[in-house]
PDB file of C-alpha atoms in Angstrom:
ATOM      1  CA  MET L   1     153.594  84.166 164.893  1.00  0.00           C
ATOM      2  CA  LYS L   2     151.576  82.746 162.226  1.00  0.00           C
ATOM      3  CA  HIS L   3     148.664  84.817 163.396  1.00  0.00           C
ATOM      4  CA  THR L   4     150.653  88.056 163.126  1.00  0.00           C
ATOM      5  CA  LYS L   5     151.825  87.267 159.626  1.00  0.00           C
ATOM      6  CA  ASN L   6     148.203  86.720 158.497  1.00  0.00           C
ATOM      7  CA  ALA L   7     147.192  89.986 160.166  1.00  0.00           C
ATOM      8  CA  LYS L   8     149.908  91.865 158.262  1.00  0.00           C
ATOM      9  CA  VAL L   9     148.783  90.312 154.960  1.00  0.00           C
ATOM     10  CA  ARG L  10     145.174  91.237 155.694  1.00  0.00           C
ATOM     11  CA  SER L  11     146.128  94.743 156.637  1.00  0.00           C
ATOM     12  CA  GLY L  12     148.183  95.068 153.416  1.00  0.00           C
ATOM     13  CA  LEU L  13     145.237  93.891 151.358  1.00  0.00           C
ATOM     14  CA  MET L  14     142.967  96.421 153.035  1.00  0.00           C
ATOM     15  CA  ILE L  15     145.395  99.220 152.283  1.00  0.00           C
ATOM     16  CA  ALA L  16     145.553  98.077 148.639  1.00  0.00           C
ATOM     17  CA  VAL L  17     141.752  97.996 148.382  1.00  0.00           C
ATOM     18  CA  ILE L  18     141.454 101.465 149.946  1.00  0.00           C
ATOM     19  CA  THR L  19     144.163 102.833 147.641  1.00  0.00           C
ATOM     20  CA  VAL L  20     142.474 101.372 144.521  1.00  0.00           C
ATOM     21  CA  GLY L  21     139.139 102.802 145.735  1.00  0.00           C
ATOM     22  CA  LEU L  22     140.658 106.259 146.177  1.00  0.00           C
ATOM     23  CA  VAL L  23     142.276 106.124 142.741  1.00  0.00           C
ATOM     24  CA  LEU L  24     138.983 105.084 141.128  1.00  0.00           C
ATOM     25  CA  SER L  25     136.967 107.725 142.964  1.00  0.00           C
ATOM     26  CA  GLY L  26     139.567 110.322 142.036  1.00  0.00           C
ATOM     27  CA  SER L  27     138.994 109.565 138.357  1.00  0.00           C
ATOM     28  CA  SER L  28     135.375 110.761 138.641  1.00  0.00           C
ATOM     29  CA  ALA L  29     136.683 114.094 139.793  1.00  0.00           C
ATOM     30  CA  LEU L  30     138.047 114.471 136.234  1.00  0.00           C
ATOM     31  CA  ALA L  31     134.510 114.378 134.710  1.00  0.00           C
ATOM     32  CA  ALA L  32     132.998 117.485 133.019  1.00  0.00           C
ATOM     33  CA  ASP L  33     131.236 120.021 135.219  1.00  0.00           C
ATOM     34  CA  ASN L  34     127.988 119.765 133.150  1.00  0.00           C
ATOM     35  CA  GLY L  35     126.159 117.356 130.885  1.00  0.00           C
ATOM     36  CA  SER L  36     123.051 117.121 128.749  1.00  0.00           C
ATOM     37  CA  VAL L  37     120.632 114.641 127.303  1.00  0.00           C
ATOM     38  CA  THR L  38     118.390 115.153 124.266  1.00  0.00           C
ATOM     39  CA  VAL L  39     114.887 113.792 124.678  1.00  0.00           C
ATOM     40  CA  GLN L  40     112.677 113.500 121.643  1.00  0.00           C
ATOM     41  CA  GLY L  41     109.686 111.755 120.188  1.00  0.00           C
ATOM     42  CA  THR L  42     107.801 111.598 116.920  1.00  0.00           C
ATOM     43  CA  VAL L  43     104.238 112.477 115.957  1.00  0.00           C
ATOM     44  CA  GLU L  44     103.239 110.530 112.864  1.00  0.00           C
ATOM     45  CA  PRO L  45     101.744 112.509 109.967  1.00  0.00           C
ATOM     46  CA  VAL L  46      97.981 112.462 109.520  1.00  0.00           C
ATOM     47  CA  ASN L  47      96.468 112.793 106.023  1.00  0.00           C
ATOM     48  CA  GLU L  48      92.871 111.649 106.170  1.00  0.00           C
ATOM     49  CA  ILE L  49      89.876 112.465 104.047  1.00  0.00           C
ATOM     50  CA  THR L  50      86.407 111.104 104.772  1.00  0.00           C
ATOM     51  CA  VAL L  51      83.618 111.515 102.206  1.00  0.00           C
ATOM     52  CA  THR L  52      80.076 111.047 103.486  1.00  0.00           C
ATOM     53  CA  GLY L  53      77.334 110.950 100.856  1.00  0.00           C
ATOM     54  CA  GLN L  54      74.267 113.036 101.696  1.00  0.00           C
ATOM     55  CA  THR L  55      70.631 112.079 101.191  1.00  0.00           C
ATOM     56  CA  GLY L  56      69.849 111.708  97.491  1.00  0.00           C
ATOM     57  CA  PHE L  57      73.460 111.691  96.253  1.00  0.00           C
ATOM     58  CA  ASN L  58      72.805 108.489  94.307  1.00  0.00           C
ATOM     59  CA  THR L  59      69.144 109.065  93.387  1.00  0.00           C
ATOM     60  CA  LEU L  60      69.332 112.412  91.574  1.00  0.00           C
ATOM     61  CA  ASN L  61      66.181 113.543  89.778  1.00  0.00           C
ATOM     62  CA  LEU L  62      67.770 114.139  86.382  1.00  0.00           C
ATOM     63  CA  SER L  63      64.472 115.221  84.794  1.00  0.00           C
ATOM     64  CA  ALA L  64      63.846 117.997  87.329  1.00  0.00           C
ATOM     65  CA  GLY L  65      67.411 119.271  87.733  1.00  0.00           C
ATOM     66  CA  ALA L  66      68.950 120.634  90.915  1.00  0.00           C
ATOM     67  CA  THR L  67      70.660 123.775  92.149  1.00  0.00           C
ATOM     68  CA  ASP L  68      73.419 123.474  94.761  1.00  0.00           C
ATOM     69  CA  GLN L  69      72.337 120.013  95.883  1.00  0.00           C
ATOM     70  CA  ASN L  70      74.609 118.863  98.703  1.00  0.00           C
ATOM     71  CA  VAL L  71      75.818 115.419  97.618  1.00  0.00           C
ATOM     72  CA  ALA L  72      78.648 114.941 100.142  1.00  0.00           C
ATOM     73  CA  VAL L  73      80.277 116.291 103.278  1.00  0.00           C
ATOM     74  CA  VAL L  74      84.043 115.922 103.158  1.00  0.00           C
ATOM     75  CA  ASN L  75      86.156 115.927 106.326  1.00  0.00           C
ATOM     76  CA  GLU L  76      89.745 117.046 105.669  1.00  0.00           C
ATOM     77  CA  LYS L  77      92.172 116.068 108.437  1.00  0.00           C
ATOM     78  CA  ASN L  78      95.882 116.911 108.324  1.00  0.00           C
ATOM     79  CA  ASN L  79      98.482 117.737 110.991  1.00  0.00           C
ATOM     80  CA  ASP L  80     101.272 119.141 108.795  1.00  0.00           C
ATOM     81  CA  PRO L  81     102.194 122.631 110.104  1.00  0.00           C
ATOM     82  CA  ASP L  82     102.949 123.690 106.497  1.00  0.00           C
ATOM     83  CA  GLY L  83      99.362 122.879 105.491  1.00  0.00           C
ATOM     84  CA  TYR L  84      97.819 120.643 102.872  1.00  0.00           C
ATOM     85  CA  THR L  85      95.967 120.505  99.569  1.00  0.00           C
ATOM     86  CA  VAL L  86      92.849 118.648  98.477  1.00  0.00           C
ATOM     87  CA  THR L  87      92.447 117.799  94.802  1.00  0.00           C
ATOM     88  CA  LEU L  88      89.106 116.887  93.244  1.00  0.00           C
ATOM     89  CA  VAL L  89      88.894 114.766  90.073  1.00  0.00           C
ATOM     90  CA  SER L  90      85.815 114.028  87.956  1.00  0.00           C
ATOM     91  CA  ALA L  91      86.394 110.597  86.389  1.00  0.00           C
ATOM     92  CA  ASN L  92      84.236 111.353  83.325  1.00  0.00           C
ATOM     93  CA  ALA L  93      85.848 114.742  82.691  1.00  0.00           C
ATOM     94  CA  GLN L  94      89.293 113.187  83.121  1.00  0.00           C
ATOM     95  CA  ALA L  95      88.477 110.335  80.717  1.00  0.00           C
ATOM     96  CA  ALA L  96      87.345 112.898  78.114  1.00  0.00           C
ATOM     97  CA  SER L  97      90.350 115.207  78.792  1.00  0.00           C
ATOM     98  CA  SER L  98      87.776 117.880  79.541  1.00  0.00           C
ATOM     99  CA  SER L  99      87.141 120.627  82.027  1.00  0.00           C
ATOM    100  CA  GLN L 100      83.411 119.787  82.035  1.00  0.00           C
ATOM    101  CA  ALA L 101      82.070 117.447  84.716  1.00  0.00           C
ATOM    102  CA  ARG L 102      79.408 115.163  83.302  1.00  0.00           C
ATOM    103  CA  LEU L 103      77.143 112.303  84.211  1.00  0.00           C
ATOM    104  CA  LYS L 104      77.538 109.516  81.668  1.00  0.00           C
ATOM    105  CA  GLY L 105      75.166 106.633  80.946  1.00  0.00           C
ATOM    106  CA  ALA L 106      76.031 103.071  81.906  1.00  0.00           C
ATOM    107  CA  ASN L 107      74.906 101.838  78.465  1.00  0.00           C
ATOM    108  CA  THR L 108      77.961 102.245  76.196  1.00  0.00           C
ATOM    109  CA  ALA L 109      75.657 102.793  73.172  1.00  0.00           C
ATOM    110  CA  ASN L 110      74.207 105.885  74.903  1.00  0.00           C
ATOM    111  CA  ALA L 111      76.185 108.981  73.856  1.00  0.00           C
ATOM    112  CA  THR L 112      74.040 111.353  75.944  1.00  0.00           C
ATOM    113  CA  VAL L 113      75.782 113.082  78.843  1.00  0.00           C
ATOM    114  CA  ILE L 114      74.377 115.402  81.485  1.00  0.00           C
ATOM    115  CA  ASN L 115      76.749 118.256  82.316  1.00  0.00           C
ATOM    116  CA  TYR L 116      76.917 119.558  85.852  1.00  0.00           C
ATOM    117  CA  SER L 117      78.848 122.125  87.872  1.00  0.00           C
ATOM    118  CA  MET L 118      80.216 121.883  91.402  1.00  0.00           C
ATOM    119  CA  LYS L 119      80.842 124.051  94.433  1.00  0.00           C
ATOM    120  CA  TYR L 120      83.094 123.082  97.342  1.00  0.00           C
ATOM    121  CA  GLY L 121      83.777 124.631 100.727  1.00  0.00           C
ATOM    122  CA  THR L 122      82.512 125.362 104.195  1.00  0.00           C
ATOM    123  CA  ALA L 123      78.779 125.804 104.737  1.00  0.00           C
ATOM    124  CA  LEU L 124      77.392 128.947 103.113  1.00  0.00           C
ATOM    125  CA  ALA L 125      80.860 129.774 101.720  1.00  0.00           C
ATOM    126  CA  GLU L 126      81.139 127.141  98.994  1.00  0.00           C
ATOM    127  CA  ALA L 127      83.075 128.312  95.924  1.00  0.00           C
ATOM    128  CA  ALA L 128      82.704 127.238  92.307  1.00  0.00           C
ATOM    129  CA  VAL L 129      85.016 124.409  91.255  1.00  0.00           C
ATOM    130  CA  THR L 130      86.811 125.075  87.985  1.00  0.00           C
ATOM    131  CA  LEU L 131      88.188 121.881  86.506  1.00  0.00           C
ATOM    132  CA  GLY L 132      91.301 121.973  84.369  1.00  0.00           C
ATOM    133  CA  ALA L 133      91.689 120.175  81.045  1.00  0.00           C
ATOM    134  CA  THR L 134      92.551 117.004  82.971  1.00  0.00           C
ATOM    135  CA  GLY L 135      89.233 117.027  84.847  1.00  0.00           C
ATOM    136  CA  SER L 136      90.840 118.024  88.147  1.00  0.00           C
ATOM    137  CA  ALA L 137      91.033 121.045  90.451  1.00  0.00           C
ATOM    138  CA  VAL L 138      92.689 121.926  93.735  1.00  0.00           C
ATOM    139  CA  VAL L 139      89.731 122.721  96.000  1.00  0.00           C
ATOM    140  CA  THR L 140      91.631 123.324  99.250  1.00  0.00           C
ATOM    141  CA  SER L 141      95.086 124.790  99.753  1.00  0.00           C
ATOM    142  CA  THR L 142      96.052 125.825 103.277  1.00  0.00           C
ATOM    143  CA  SER L 143      99.252 126.908 104.969  1.00  0.00           C
ATOM    144  CA  ALA L 144      98.358 125.390 108.346  1.00  0.00           C
ATOM    145  CA  ALA L 145      97.222 122.097 109.839  1.00  0.00           C
ATOM    146  CA  SER L 146      93.512 121.385 110.159  1.00  0.00           C
ATOM    147  CA  PRO L 147      91.831 121.362 113.562  1.00  0.00           C
ATOM    148  CA  GLU L 148      92.162 118.035 115.396  1.00  0.00           C
ATOM    149  CA  THR L 149      88.602 117.104 114.413  1.00  0.00           C
ATOM    150  CA  GLY L 150      89.262 118.001 110.778  1.00  0.00           C
ATOM    151  CA  SER L 151      87.570 120.588 108.599  1.00  0.00           C
ATOM    152  CA  ASN L 152      84.161 119.815 107.093  1.00  0.00           C
ATOM    153  CA  LYS L 153      83.456 120.932 103.519  1.00  0.00           C
ATOM    154  CA  ASN L 154      80.308 120.546 101.404  1.00  0.00           C
ATOM    155  CA  LEU L 155      80.294 119.270  97.820  1.00  0.00           C
ATOM    156  CA  LEU L 156      77.336 120.771  95.940  1.00  0.00           C
ATOM    157  CA  ILE L 157      76.259 120.044  92.364  1.00  0.00           C
ATOM    158  CA  THR L 158      73.992 121.880  89.951  1.00  0.00           C
ATOM    159  CA  PHE L 159      72.533 120.477  86.734  1.00  0.00           C
ATOM    160  CA  SER L 160      69.695 121.389  84.388  1.00  0.00           C
ATOM    161  CA  GLY L 161      66.739 119.092  84.133  1.00  0.00           C
ATOM    162  CA  SER L 162      65.861 117.430  80.882  1.00  0.00           C
ATOM    163  CA  SER L 163      62.409 116.150  80.125  1.00  0.00           C
ATOM    164  CA  TRP L 164      63.727 113.974  77.303  1.00  0.00           C
ATOM    165  CA  SER L 165      66.989 112.065  77.811  1.00  0.00           C
ATOM    166  CA  ASN L 166      67.839 108.526  76.856  1.00  0.00           C
ATOM    167  CA  ALA L 167      66.710 105.987  79.424  1.00  0.00           C
ATOM    168  CA  ASP L 168      69.810 104.937  81.376  1.00  0.00           C
ATOM    169  CA  THR L 169      71.530 105.199  84.733  1.00  0.00           C
ATOM    170  CA  TYR L 170      73.893 108.176  84.626  1.00  0.00           C
ATOM    171  CA  SER L 171      76.850 108.594  86.976  1.00  0.00           C
ATOM    172  CA  ASP L 172      80.260 110.123  87.573  1.00  0.00           C
ATOM    173  CA  THR L 173      82.864 109.317  90.209  1.00  0.00           C
ATOM    174  CA  ILE L 174      84.339 112.265  92.071  1.00  0.00           C
ATOM    175  CA  THR L 175      87.606 111.469  93.843  1.00  0.00           C
ATOM    176  CA  LEU L 176      89.109 113.741  96.511  1.00  0.00           C
ATOM    177  CA  THR L 177      92.745 113.345  97.528  1.00  0.00           C
ATOM    178  CA  ILE L 178      94.526 115.047 100.441  1.00  0.00           C
ATOM    179  CA  ALA L 179      98.285 115.664 100.484  1.00  0.00           C
ATOM    180  CA  ALA L 180     100.607 117.428 102.919  1.00  0.00           C
ATOM    181  CA  LYS L 181     102.579 120.382 101.585  1.00  0.00           C
TER     182      LYS L 181
END
């Protein structure tokens, strides 16, 4: 008899397990008839500018002068779909609150400056740079991202030669800054 009683208990437990299983599986029948998942990722912004000095950029012949001498190639790289701007600043013009770019002597007692003009842009399509009273100008303003490899622009300078200037080393620092729109 003992064996029969154990069999009944086992059989009751099996029925309970099956019933619980049916109840649990029935609850999934109450789930929605559709679902969704949002997948996403992020592409980090790229704002890169690379300035590569060209032959002679730091050994200008100030006595002879130069016309449209290419002193740098600038690579503008930006992936903002709204575009970007590039601003150029002449340190000497900015320091003088002037719109005139100038090479200034290293000797502080030397008041002589050598004025120069600039052009900026793609090869054979460079445009004159007009500095504002703060010595700066926006030289690129686009409404689209650059190509993946960036966009190369030339920086050209023109200055008159002078056969008689004070002996000194003359320079100016031109800074280019890229910013997303």
